[in-house]
Amino acid sequence: MAARPPPARPHIGIHPSFNVKPNTDWAEDDVWDSASDSESPRQSTLAHSWRYSANTQPKRQPSPATAPKPVPRASSNSSSSTLAQSYTHLNAPSPSSYPPKSELGQPAKGGWTMVRKSSVSQGSTDGRVSSKFRGDADVDGDMVVGDLEPDIGSVAGNPTRQERSSIKSDAEEIINDPFCRLLLSSPPQPKSTFSNGIRHSSRPSDAERLSRESSIRTNRRLKFNDCLSKEDVNIADLRKLAWAGTPTDLRPVVWSILLGYIPLPSNLRASTLARKRGEYLSLVELAFARDRQGLDQQIWHQIEIDVPRTRPGVRLWMQASTQRSLERILYVWAIRHPASGYVQGINDLVTPFFQVFLSAYIDSDPEQFDTSLLPENVLNAVEADSFWCLSRLLDGIQDNYISAQPGIHRSVKRMAELVARIDAPLFAHLEAQNVEFMQFAFRWMNCLLMREISVQNTTRMWDTYLAEGADAFSQFHLYVCSAFLVKWSTKLREMDFQGIIMFLQSPPTQDWGDHEIELLLSEAFVLNSIWQNAQSHFNAK
């Protein structure tokens, strides 16, 4: 049974050739306030594209890609009080989220190229144009060649052969048995270093280091394979392995087991997956059975607003098919949990699950993939698995999202008490500048730091959270946030109120990798070990 789509609606897309240079002032340029949530979504297509035949599943087409609407620049004279109330500020998308820039000498599709008529620039030996002549400036004696109109196929979102071939040939088998290929696949090999087609020989120390790291990865993978290939997975052993990070291609099954979505005995897995996926499709069919008139309008309105805001600038989340999947996941979860309904921030929590489960079926970067190319049953499986794992995660932090969000207020209060104990000078400076923890830590708890670090960093962090157990997203996360704040202590103590708020809304984590996340997790583990069983000392400053 196919999942019934929610009402069709406008989406924000991105042209495949869209490139953005990193902007260190992003926090000043692209801030929006939570007051903007009152905006009504565009209604241009809602009226005529909602209804489908009761027995006909609309055929998915490659998702269109359109240029995103620019966010208005924030006023430079905004008051600090207004800034302090802005909890919905998003981080700048990582530059790696955008398609690579065109290689020198190879004009981008649909672009213009400056060509010298008389002679090539001095110093160029291969006839290629010097990069200083590329751009919009008029240059005497040059002519512009190339397409004057953008490539129609790219704008329409027509899939390339490479995109279609990135779907794994045994995707249908993986649906029924996620273990069938993952345990047999070889670990990814480190890429060789090339420059201008010539391989550079590594120094002996580098070669030794790479060899040692490769050996460690191989040994860890063998331990994962041994643990997962047993008839009945030992959950304690799997937690120990996952704490230090999970291999990318094993993450879909490891997360499913740690969350209790896939049962430990191997003979129950196929039937459980089929039942849970079928149950999700039934929930979708029931939720959208009465068309738009049958939806909870308040919940649906907020989801309509938030879905296009999810990970702006990332191709995967700009695709219409992905946005429709996200709408279904969020709406079904919300109506199944009336005590909380849908709350801003839950949309962010879906993205790691969706990308992890999508990666099981493709050989390319999930962030650059168009989900409309997936077979219908594969997309349904990714969507259902994301829904159930999100549900399992939120079960442990439900009080973060019920009325008045008491879980978040409790965590922020405890974080302030902990920081007062572990970094008294920083705490005193924040008090002197009238900075309240709620002004920055609310979002850290609500979105689990997802707007402060990349999705790649988040997935690595969640390996450890899931290994820690059911309470990690509330208890252990408190210590991670405290370690994250104290990490910037020296810089923060030199800033005033506005500087502190701006910095903590957009911390410089764009270049963070696994190493930085693992250091943060290690510091949080130390804090957890010291303070978790010393609750009576929290209030003593």
Coordinates of C-alpha atoms in Angstrom, one line a residue, residues 168 178-189 213-229 238 241-242 244-254:
K168 CA 22.1 0.4 -5.3
P178 CA 19.0 -4.4 5.9
F179 CA 21.7 -6.7 7.0
C180 CA 22.1 -8.5 3.7
R181 CA 24.6 -6.1 2.1
L182 CA 25.8 -3.9 5.0
L183 CA 27.6 -6.7 6.7
L184 CA 29.3 -7.8 3.5
S185 CA 30.4 -4.4 2.3
S186 CA 34.0 -3.5 2.6
P187 CA 35.0 -0.4 4.6
P188 CA 35.6 2.8 2.5
Q189 CA 39.2 3.3 1.7
E213 CA 44.1 4.6 11.3
S214 CA 43.2 2.2 8.5
S215 CA 44.0 -0.8 10.8
I216 CA 41.9 0.6 13.6
R217 CA 39.0 1.2 11.3
T218 CA 39.2 -2.3 9.9
N219 CA 39.5 -3.9 13.4
R220 CA 36.5 -1.9 14.6
R221 CA 34.4 -2.9 11.6
L222 CA 35.2 -6.5 12.2
K223 CA 34.0 -6.2 15.7
F224 CA 30.8 -4.6 14.5
N225 CA 30.3 -7.3 11.9
D226 CA 30.9 -10.0 14.5
C227 CA 28.4 -8.4 16.9
L228 CA 25.7 -7.8 14.3
S229 CA 26.0 -11.2 12.6
L238 CA 26.9 -3.1 20.6
L241 CA 31.2 -0.3 20.1
A242 CA 28.8 2.5 19.0
A244 CA 33.1 5.6 19.9
G245 CA 31.3 6.0 16.5
T246 CA 29.6 3.7 14.0
P247 CA 30.8 3.1 10.4
T248 CA 28.7 5.1 8.0
D249 CA 27.3 2.1 6.1
L250 CA 26.4 0.2 9.3
R251 CA 24.7 3.1 10.9
P252 CA 21.2 2.4 9.6
V253 CA 21.0 -1.0 11.3
V254 CA 23.0 0.0 14.4

